[in-house]
Structures are given as structure tokens and as C-alpha cells.
mmCIF file of C-alpha atoms and ligand atoms in Angstrom:
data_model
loop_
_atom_site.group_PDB
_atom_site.id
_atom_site.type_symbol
_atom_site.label_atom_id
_atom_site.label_comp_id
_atom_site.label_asym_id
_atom_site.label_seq_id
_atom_site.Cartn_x
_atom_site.Cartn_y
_atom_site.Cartn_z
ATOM 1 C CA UNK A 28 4.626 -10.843 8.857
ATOM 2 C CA UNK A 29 5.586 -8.085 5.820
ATOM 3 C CA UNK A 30 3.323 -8.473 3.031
ATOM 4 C CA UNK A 31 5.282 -10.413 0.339
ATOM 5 C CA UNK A 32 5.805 -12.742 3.001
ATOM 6 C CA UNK A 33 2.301 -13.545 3.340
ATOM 7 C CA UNK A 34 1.577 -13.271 -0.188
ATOM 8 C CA UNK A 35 3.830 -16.236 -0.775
ATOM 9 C CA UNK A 36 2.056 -18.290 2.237
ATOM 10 C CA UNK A 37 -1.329 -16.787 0.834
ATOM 11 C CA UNK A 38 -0.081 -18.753 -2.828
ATOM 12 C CA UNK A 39 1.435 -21.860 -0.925
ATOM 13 C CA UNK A 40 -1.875 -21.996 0.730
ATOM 14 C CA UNK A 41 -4.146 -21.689 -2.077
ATOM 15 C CA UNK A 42 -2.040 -24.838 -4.125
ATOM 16 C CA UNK A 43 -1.182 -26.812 -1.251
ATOM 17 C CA UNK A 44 -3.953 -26.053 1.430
ATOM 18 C CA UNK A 45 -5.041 -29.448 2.203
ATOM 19 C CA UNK A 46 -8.034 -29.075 1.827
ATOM 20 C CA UNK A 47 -9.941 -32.227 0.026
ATOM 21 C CA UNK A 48 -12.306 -31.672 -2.794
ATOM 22 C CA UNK A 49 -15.495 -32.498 -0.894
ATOM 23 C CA UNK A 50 -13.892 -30.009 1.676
ATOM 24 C CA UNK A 51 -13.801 -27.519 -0.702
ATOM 25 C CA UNK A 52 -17.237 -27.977 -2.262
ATOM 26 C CA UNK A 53 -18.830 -27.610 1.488
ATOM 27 C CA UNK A 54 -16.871 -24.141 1.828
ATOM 28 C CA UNK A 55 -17.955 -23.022 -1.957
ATOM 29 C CA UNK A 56 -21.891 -24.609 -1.439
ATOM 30 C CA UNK A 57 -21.888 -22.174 1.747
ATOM 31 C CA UNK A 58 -20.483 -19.252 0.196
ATOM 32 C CA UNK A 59 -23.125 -19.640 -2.507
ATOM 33 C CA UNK A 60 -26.362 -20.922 -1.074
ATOM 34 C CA UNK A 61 -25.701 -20.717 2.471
ATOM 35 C CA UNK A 62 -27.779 -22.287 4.888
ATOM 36 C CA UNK A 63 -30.083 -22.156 8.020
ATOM 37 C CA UNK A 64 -27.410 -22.220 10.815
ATOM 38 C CA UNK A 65 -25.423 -19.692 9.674
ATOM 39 C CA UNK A 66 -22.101 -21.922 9.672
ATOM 40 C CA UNK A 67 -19.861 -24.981 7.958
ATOM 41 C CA UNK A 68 -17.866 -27.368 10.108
ATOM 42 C CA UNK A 69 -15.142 -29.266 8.491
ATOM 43 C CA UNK A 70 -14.021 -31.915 11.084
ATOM 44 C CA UNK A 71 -10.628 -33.894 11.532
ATOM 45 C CA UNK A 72 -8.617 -31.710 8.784
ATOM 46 C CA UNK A 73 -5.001 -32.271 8.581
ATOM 47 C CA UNK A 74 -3.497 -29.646 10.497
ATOM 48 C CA UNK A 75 0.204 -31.154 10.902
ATOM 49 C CA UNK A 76 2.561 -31.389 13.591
ATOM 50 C CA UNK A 77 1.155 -28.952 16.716
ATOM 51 C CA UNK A 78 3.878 -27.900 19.204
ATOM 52 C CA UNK A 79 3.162 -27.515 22.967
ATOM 53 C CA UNK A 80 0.625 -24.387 23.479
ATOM 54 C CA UNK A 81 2.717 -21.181 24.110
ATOM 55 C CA UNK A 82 2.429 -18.964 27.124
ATOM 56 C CA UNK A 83 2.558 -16.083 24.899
ATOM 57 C CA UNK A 84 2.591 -14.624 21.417
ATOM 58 C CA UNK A 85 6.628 -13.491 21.641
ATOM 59 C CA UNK A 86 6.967 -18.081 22.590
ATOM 60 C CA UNK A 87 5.102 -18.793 19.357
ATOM 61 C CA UNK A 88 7.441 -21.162 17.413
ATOM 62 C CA UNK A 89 5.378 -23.375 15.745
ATOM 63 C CA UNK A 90 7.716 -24.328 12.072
ATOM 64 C CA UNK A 91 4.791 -26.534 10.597
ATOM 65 C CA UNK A 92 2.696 -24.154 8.544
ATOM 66 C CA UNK A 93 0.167 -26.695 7.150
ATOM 67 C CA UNK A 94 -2.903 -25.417 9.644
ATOM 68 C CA UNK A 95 -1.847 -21.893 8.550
ATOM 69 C CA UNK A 96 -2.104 -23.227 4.662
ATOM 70 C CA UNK A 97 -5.333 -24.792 5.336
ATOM 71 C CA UNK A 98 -6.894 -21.989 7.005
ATOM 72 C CA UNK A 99 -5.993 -20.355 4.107
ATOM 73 C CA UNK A 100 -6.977 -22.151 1.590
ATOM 74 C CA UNK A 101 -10.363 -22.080 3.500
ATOM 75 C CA UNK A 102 -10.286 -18.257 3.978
ATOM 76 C CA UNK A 103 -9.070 -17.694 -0.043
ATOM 77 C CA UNK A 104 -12.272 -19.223 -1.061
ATOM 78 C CA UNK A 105 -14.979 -17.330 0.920
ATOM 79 C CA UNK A 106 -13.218 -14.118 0.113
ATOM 80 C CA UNK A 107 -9.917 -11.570 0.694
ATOM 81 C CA UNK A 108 -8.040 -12.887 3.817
ATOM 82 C CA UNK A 109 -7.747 -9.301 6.155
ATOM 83 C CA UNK A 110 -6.964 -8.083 9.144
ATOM 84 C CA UNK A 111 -6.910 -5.309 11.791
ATOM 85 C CA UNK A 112 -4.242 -3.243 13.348
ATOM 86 C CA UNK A 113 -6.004 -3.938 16.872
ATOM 87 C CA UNK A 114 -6.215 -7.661 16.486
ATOM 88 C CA UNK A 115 -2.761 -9.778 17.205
ATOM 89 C CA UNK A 116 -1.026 -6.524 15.447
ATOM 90 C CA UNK A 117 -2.565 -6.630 12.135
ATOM 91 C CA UNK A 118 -1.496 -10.460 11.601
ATOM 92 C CA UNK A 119 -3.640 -12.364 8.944
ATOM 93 C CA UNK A 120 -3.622 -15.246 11.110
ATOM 94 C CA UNK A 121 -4.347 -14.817 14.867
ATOM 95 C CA UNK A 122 -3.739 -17.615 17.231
ATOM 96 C CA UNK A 123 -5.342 -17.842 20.352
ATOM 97 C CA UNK A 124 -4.208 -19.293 23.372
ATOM 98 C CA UNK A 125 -4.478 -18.841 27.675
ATOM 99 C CA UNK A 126 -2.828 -16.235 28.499
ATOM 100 C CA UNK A 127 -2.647 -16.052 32.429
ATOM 101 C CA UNK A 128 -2.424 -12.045 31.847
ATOM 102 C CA UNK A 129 -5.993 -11.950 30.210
ATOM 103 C CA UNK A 130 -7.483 -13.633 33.365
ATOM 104 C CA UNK A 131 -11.233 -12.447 33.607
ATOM 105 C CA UNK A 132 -10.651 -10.357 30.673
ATOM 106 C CA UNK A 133 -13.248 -10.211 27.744
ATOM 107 C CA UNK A 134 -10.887 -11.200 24.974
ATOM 108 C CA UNK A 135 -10.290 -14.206 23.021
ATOM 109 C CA UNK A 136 -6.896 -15.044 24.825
ATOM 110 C CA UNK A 137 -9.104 -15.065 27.751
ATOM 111 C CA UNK A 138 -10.272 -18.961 29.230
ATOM 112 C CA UNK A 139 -12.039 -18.118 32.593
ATOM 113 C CA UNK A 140 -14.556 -15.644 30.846
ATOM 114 C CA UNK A 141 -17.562 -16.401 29.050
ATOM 115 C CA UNK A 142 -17.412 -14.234 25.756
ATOM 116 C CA UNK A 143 -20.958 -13.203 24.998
ATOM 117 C CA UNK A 144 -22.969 -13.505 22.390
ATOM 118 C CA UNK A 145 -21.739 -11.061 19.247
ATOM 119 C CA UNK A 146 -21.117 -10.075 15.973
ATOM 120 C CA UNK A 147 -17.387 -9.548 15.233
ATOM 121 C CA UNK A 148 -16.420 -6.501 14.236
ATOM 122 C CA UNK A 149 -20.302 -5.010 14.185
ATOM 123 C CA UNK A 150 -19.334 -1.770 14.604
ATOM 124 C CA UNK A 151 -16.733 -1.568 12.225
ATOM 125 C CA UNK A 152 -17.279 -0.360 8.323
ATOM 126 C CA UNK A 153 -15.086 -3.066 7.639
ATOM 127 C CA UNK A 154 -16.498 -5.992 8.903
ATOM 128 C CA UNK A 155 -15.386 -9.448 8.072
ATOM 129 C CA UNK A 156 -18.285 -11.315 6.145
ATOM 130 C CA UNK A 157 -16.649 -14.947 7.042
ATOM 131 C CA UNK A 158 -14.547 -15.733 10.142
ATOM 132 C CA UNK A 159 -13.083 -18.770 10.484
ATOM 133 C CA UNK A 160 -11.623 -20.692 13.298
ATOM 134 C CA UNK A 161 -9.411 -23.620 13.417
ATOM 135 C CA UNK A 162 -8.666 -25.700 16.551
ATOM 136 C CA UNK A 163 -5.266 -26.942 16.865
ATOM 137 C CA UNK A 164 -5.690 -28.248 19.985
ATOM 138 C CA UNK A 165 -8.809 -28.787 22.275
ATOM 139 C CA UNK A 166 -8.778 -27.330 26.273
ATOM 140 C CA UNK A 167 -7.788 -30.855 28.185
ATOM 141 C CA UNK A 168 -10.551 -30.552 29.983
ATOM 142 C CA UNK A 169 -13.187 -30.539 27.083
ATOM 143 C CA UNK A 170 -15.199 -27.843 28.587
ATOM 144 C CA UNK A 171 -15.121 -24.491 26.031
ATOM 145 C CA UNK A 172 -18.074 -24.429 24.049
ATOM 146 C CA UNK A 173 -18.526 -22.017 20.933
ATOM 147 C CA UNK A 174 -22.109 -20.980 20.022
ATOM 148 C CA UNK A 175 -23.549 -19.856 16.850
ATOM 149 C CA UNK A 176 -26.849 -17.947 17.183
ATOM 150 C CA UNK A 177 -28.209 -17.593 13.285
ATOM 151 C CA UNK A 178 -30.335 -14.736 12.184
ATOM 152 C CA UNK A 179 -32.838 -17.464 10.219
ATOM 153 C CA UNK A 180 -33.505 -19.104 13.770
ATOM 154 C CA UNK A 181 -33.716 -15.779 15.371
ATOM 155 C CA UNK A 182 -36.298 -14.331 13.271
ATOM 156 C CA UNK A 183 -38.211 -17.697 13.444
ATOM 157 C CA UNK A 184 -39.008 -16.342 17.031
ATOM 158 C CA UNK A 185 -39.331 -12.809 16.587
ATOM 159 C CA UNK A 186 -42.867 -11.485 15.882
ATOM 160 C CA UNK A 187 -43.595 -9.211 12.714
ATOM 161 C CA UNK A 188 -43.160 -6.235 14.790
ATOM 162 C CA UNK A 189 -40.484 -6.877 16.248
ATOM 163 C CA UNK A 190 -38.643 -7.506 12.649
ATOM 164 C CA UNK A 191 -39.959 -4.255 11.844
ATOM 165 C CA UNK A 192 -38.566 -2.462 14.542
ATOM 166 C CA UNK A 193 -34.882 -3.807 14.671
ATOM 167 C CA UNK A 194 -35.247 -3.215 10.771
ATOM 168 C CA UNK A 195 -35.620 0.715 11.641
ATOM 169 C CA UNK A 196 -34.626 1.363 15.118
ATOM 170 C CA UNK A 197 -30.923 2.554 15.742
ATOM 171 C CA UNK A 198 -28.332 1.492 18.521
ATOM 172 C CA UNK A 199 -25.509 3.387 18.889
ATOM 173 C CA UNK A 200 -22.411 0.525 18.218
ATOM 174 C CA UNK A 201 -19.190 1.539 20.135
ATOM 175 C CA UNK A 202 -16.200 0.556 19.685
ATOM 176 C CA UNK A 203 -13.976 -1.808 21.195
ATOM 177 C CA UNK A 204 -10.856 -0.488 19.337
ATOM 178 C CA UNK A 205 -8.341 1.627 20.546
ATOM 179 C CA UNK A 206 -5.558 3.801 18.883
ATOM 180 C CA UNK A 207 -3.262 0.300 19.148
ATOM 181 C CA UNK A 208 -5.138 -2.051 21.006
ATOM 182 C CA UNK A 209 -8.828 -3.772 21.771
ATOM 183 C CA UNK A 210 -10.668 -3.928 24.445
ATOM 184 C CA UNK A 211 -12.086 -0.296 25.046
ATOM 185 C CA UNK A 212 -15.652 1.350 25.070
ATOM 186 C CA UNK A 213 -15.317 4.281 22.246
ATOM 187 C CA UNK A 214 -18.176 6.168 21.228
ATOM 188 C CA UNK A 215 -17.804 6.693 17.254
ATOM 189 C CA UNK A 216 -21.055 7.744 16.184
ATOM 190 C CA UNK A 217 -22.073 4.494 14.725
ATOM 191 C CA UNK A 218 -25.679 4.796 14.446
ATOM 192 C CA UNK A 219 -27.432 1.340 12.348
ATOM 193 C CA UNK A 220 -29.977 -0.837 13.392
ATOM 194 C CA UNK A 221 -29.845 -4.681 14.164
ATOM 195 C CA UNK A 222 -31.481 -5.937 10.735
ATOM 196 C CA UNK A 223 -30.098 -4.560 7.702
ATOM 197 C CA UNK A 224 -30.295 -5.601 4.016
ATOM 198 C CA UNK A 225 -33.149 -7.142 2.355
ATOM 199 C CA UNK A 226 -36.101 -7.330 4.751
ATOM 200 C CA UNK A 227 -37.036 -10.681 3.424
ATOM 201 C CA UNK A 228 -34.169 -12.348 4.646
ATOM 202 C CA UNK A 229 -31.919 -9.695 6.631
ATOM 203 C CA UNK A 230 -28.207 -9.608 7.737
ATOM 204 C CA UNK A 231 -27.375 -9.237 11.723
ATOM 205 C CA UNK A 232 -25.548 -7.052 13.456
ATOM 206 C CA UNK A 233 -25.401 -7.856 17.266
ATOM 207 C CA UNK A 234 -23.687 -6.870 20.099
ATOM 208 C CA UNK A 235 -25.597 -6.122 23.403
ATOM 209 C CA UNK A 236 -22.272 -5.391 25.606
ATOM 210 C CA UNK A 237 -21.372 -2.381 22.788
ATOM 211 C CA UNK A 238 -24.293 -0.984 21.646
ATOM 212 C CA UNK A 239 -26.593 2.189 23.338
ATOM 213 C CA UNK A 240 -30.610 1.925 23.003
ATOM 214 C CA UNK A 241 -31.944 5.320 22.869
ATOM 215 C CA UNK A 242 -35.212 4.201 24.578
ATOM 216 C CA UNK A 243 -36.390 1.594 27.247
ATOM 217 C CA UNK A 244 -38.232 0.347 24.865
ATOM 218 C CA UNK A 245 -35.151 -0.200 22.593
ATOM 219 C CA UNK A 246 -33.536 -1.773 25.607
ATOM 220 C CA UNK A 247 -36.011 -3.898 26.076
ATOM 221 C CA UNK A 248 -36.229 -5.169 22.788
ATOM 222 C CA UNK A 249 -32.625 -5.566 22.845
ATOM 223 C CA UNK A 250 -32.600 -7.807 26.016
ATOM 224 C CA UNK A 251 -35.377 -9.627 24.684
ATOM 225 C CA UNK A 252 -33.164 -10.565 21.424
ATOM 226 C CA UNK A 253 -30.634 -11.401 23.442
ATOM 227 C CA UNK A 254 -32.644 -14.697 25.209
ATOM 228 C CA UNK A 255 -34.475 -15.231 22.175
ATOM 229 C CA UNK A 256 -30.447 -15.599 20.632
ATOM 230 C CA UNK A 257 -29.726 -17.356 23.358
ATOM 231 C CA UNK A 258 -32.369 -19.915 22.445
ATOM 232 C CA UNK A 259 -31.530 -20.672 19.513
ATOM 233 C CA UNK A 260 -27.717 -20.965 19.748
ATOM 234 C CA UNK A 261 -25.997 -24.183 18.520
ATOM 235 C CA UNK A 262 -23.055 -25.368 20.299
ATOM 236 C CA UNK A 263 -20.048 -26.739 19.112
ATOM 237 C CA UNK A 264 -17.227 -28.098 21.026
ATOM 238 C CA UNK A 265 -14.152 -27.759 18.536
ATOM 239 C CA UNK A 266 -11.724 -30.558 18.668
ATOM 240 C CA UNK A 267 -8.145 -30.988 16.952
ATOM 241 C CA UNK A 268 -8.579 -30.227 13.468
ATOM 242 C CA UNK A 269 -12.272 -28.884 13.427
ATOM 243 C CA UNK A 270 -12.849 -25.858 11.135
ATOM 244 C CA UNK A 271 -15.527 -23.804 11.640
ATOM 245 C CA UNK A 272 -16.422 -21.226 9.285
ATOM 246 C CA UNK A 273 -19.191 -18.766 10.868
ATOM 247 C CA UNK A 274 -21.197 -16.156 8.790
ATOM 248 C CA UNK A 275 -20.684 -13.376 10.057
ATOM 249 C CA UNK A 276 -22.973 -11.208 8.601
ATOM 250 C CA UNK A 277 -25.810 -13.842 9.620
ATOM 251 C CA UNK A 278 -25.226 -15.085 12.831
ATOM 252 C CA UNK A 279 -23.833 -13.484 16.646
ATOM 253 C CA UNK A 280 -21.364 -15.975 18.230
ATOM 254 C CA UNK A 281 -20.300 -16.523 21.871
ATOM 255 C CA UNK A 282 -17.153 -18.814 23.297
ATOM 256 C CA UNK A 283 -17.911 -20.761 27.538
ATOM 257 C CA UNK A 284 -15.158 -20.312 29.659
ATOM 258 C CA UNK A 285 -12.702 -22.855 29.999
ATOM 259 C CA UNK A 286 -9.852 -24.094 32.231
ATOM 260 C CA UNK A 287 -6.440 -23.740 31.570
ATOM 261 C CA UNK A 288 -3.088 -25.107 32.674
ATOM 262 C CA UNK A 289 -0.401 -23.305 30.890
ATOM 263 C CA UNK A 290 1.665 -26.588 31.001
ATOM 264 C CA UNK A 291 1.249 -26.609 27.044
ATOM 265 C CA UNK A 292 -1.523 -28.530 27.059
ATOM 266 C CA UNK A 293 -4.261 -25.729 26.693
ATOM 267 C CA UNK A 294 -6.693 -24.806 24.225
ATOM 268 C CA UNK A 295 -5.296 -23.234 20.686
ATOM 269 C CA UNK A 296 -7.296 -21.896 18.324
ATOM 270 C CA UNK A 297 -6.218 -20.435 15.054
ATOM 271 C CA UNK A 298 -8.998 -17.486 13.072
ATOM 272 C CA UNK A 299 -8.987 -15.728 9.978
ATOM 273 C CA UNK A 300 -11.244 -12.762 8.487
ATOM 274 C CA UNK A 301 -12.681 -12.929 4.945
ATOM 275 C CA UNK A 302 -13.819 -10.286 2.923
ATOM 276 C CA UNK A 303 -15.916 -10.508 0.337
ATOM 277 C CA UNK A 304 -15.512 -6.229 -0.887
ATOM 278 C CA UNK A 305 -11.807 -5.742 -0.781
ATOM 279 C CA UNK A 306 -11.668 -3.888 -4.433
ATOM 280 C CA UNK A 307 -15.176 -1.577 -3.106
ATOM 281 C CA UNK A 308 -13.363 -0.883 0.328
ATOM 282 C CA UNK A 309 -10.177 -0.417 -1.544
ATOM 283 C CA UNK A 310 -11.944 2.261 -3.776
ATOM 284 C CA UNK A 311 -13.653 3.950 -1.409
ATOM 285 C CA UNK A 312 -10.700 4.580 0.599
ATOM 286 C CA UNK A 313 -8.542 5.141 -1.653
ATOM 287 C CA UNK A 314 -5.646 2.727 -0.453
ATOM 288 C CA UNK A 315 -5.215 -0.838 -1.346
ATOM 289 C CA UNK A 316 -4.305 -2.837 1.976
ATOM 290 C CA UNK A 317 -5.640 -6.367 3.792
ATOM 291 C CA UNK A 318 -4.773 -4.505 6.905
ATOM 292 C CA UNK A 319 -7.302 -2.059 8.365
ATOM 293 C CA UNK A 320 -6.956 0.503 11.146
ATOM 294 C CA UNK A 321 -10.442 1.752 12.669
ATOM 295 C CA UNK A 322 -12.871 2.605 9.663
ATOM 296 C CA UNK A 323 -15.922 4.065 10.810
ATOM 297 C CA UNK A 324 -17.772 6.120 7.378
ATOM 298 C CA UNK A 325 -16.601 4.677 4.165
HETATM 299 FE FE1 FE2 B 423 -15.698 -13.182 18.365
#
């Protein structure tokens, strides 16, 4: 979609969103204060009139825009809406669907794969502080689960040493982004730890399928986050209309697989990124843009 394009959904959105004002005031009361579980879900918003799934991106034709407007409404208030150049070609909004091509592959238009627990975007400079992901249609047979593990719960469990060490120790985070497209294994010299920020109540950063220990002992300790994140995960099984709005800088999140028909009746799932340091990113970089390619050092 070319930017003024957007910009004129982004303003639609923002007046006519949808969203109620208890609705918003759950959004702003989690952008502020937070909370244990690292997430929000708004149930049973109005999303409009949802046409029969697509089999692909190229078949989306979907001429009701109000779960786009309310997803951004939603996204407008935790922070910048943005996007990548590797996910659904830089769109804002990314819908999700079944593709029968991404059978068994580790993607979110995947069905028949579990997606692991993870951060999104951990190893990116630019990494979305809020995602946000709004079902416009539940899988028929009720069976895909998402999963929020939340960095509170997790360091409930972890011992005083162990916080010390993922506060210090680094893991090399690859990257799953290609020139174009996701799903690779790149080595960009992304050395942080786990725990970052104030020791006292840290953010996460979590991804055991992309990230290198440099010791068994850091591999250990990574495995043994893993179950203990595992553990503690909440699930949520998204129905038409649920909005969940995940912390991303404070939680890892995972997705069950899933059956699919492609008769139309399959899972769809709409997401947005929020950033809450556009103007910071923007002046580091020198280049004002929602869109990011790869950033690795700002
Ligand atoms: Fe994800």
C-alpha cells in the first residue's frame, strides 16, 4: 500500500477505529502500568463483514476495512504502527492465513507446524515493543492455541544466579531475514544477552531456534529457560474478533499447529507492529520511514 494511502487509513483508523472507551482505557492502562502476563485481550470487537479465507495473498479481496481500522486504532495507541521489508512485503498490516505452500514450514502462514516459543523480531535493532494480533476468523476445528510466556512469571522460577547470568551472558541472535524474504539462518554478529534493561524488573529477548550459546553451560541454561518458559505459558485460543496485544519486549510467544481446509473456512489472523522510538530510530538512521529493511547496529 504507498504511504499516503496508509496515512489516510492510519487517520480513518484513529477517528473511526471502533474501538469502545473501556477498550481503549485497557490498551492505554497496559501501555502505562502494564501487568504480570505480559498481554491485553480485547474479546468480541467489531471486526465487520469477513469474506471467505483466501488461498493466497495475490486472492486477498476483503473491501470491509473496519478490522484493519480497529487494529489500528489499537496499534496508534501503544505506539508508531511499522513494518519490515521481509514481512508480507513491508505491509503495515499482515494477514495470515493457510497457505498449502508453507506446509511444515516455520512461518506464520504455516498451520501444521508448531511455532516455538519466541520473541519477534529479537534479533533485530528494530524490534517491535507491541505486536498485536486480531482474529478474523477462528481454525474450524478450534485447535490453534497461542501462548504467551511473560518475563515476570519466568523470573518467578529462575534462581538469583541464574538472573545474573542471562543478565551478562551473550548468545549470538541470527537472523531469520533475508535480502527479500524470511525464513533464513544469517549470522549478523548480534551479540546481547537474554535479560536486558533494569535488573530489577528486566526486558526479554528469547529465541532458542536463532540464537548460539558460546558454552555448554550457556546451552544449558538456555534449554533450561526454555521448560521453565514453557511452564509458565498462558494459552489463548483466539476466536472471531479477539485482540490480543502481546508485549513484546516482556514476554516470548509460541502459536500449536492447526488443521486447515482451504475451503475458506480456515484460520485468519490479522498483526500489527508498534513502536514506541520511531523519532530515536528515525534519528539515528538518519531516514524517516515505518518501513524497515534489516537493521542490525543503530
Ligand atoms: Fe511470532
Amino acid at each position: 500500500m504507498p504511504t499516503r494511502e496508509f496515512d489516510q487509513l492510519l487517520s480513518a483508523s484513529i477517528r473511526h477505529g471502533g474501538l469502545s472507551q473501556a477498550q481503549i482505557a485497557d490498551i492505554l492502562d497496559f501501555k502505562l502500568f502494564g501487568n504480570a502476563k505480559g498481554f491485553v485481550l480485547l474479546e468480541d470487537t467489531e471486526i465487520g463483514e469477513i469474506p471467505p479465507t483466501p488461498a493466497s495473498r495475490t486472492d486477498l479481496n476483503k473491501v470491509d476495512d473496519r478490522s484493519e481500522r480497529l487494529l489500528l486504532q489499537a496499534t496508534a495507541l501503544l505506539g508508531e504502527p511499522i513494518g519490515y521489508v521481509q514481512e508480507s512485503g513491508g505491509c503495515i498490516v499482515n494477514n495470515f492465513f493457510p497457505q498449502q505452500t508453507q506446509s511444515r514450514a516455520a512461518t506464520s502462514d504455516s498451520f501444521d507446524t508448531e511455532l516455538d516459543l519466541h520473541t519477534e523480531n529479537a534479533f533485530h535493532a528494530i524490534q517491535p515493543d507491541y505486536l498485536l494480533l486480531l482474529c478474523l476468523r477462528q481454525d474450524p476445528a478450534a485447535e490453534a492455541v497461542t501462548y504467551i510466556a511473560s518475563a515476570e512469571r519466568i523470573l518467578e522460577r529462575l534462581s538469583y544466579e541464574d538472573q545474573v547470568f542471562f543478565l551478562n551472558e551473550p548468545y549470538n541472535f541470527l537472523s531469520d531475514y533475508g535480502h527479500s524474504e524470511k525464513n533464513q539462518r544469517i549470522d549478523i554478529n548480534k551479540h546481547q544477552t537474554v535479560l536486558y534493561g533494569d535488573p530489577d524488573a528486566p526486558f526479554l529477548r528469547f529465541d532458542p531456534q536463532f540464537m548460539v550459546a558460546y558454552s555448554d553451560r550457556a546451552q544449558r541454561a538456555l534449554d533450561r529457560l526454555r521448560a521453565v518458559a514453557w511452564e509458565v505459558v498462558e494459552p489463548v485460543r483466539l476466536t472471531r474478533g479477539d485482540l490480543l496485544v502481546i508485549d513484546n519486549r516482556r514476554t516470548a510467544h509460541a502459536r500449536s499447529p492447526f488443521t486447515a481446509r482451504f475451503d475458506g473456512s480456515d484460520r485468519w489472523m490479522q498483526r500489527t507492529f508498534a513502536s514506541c522510538n520511531l523519532r530515536f530510530y528515525t534519528e539515528k538512521l538518519g531516514k524517516q520511514s515505518r518501513i524497515f529493511e534489516l537493521v542490525t547496529e543503530l
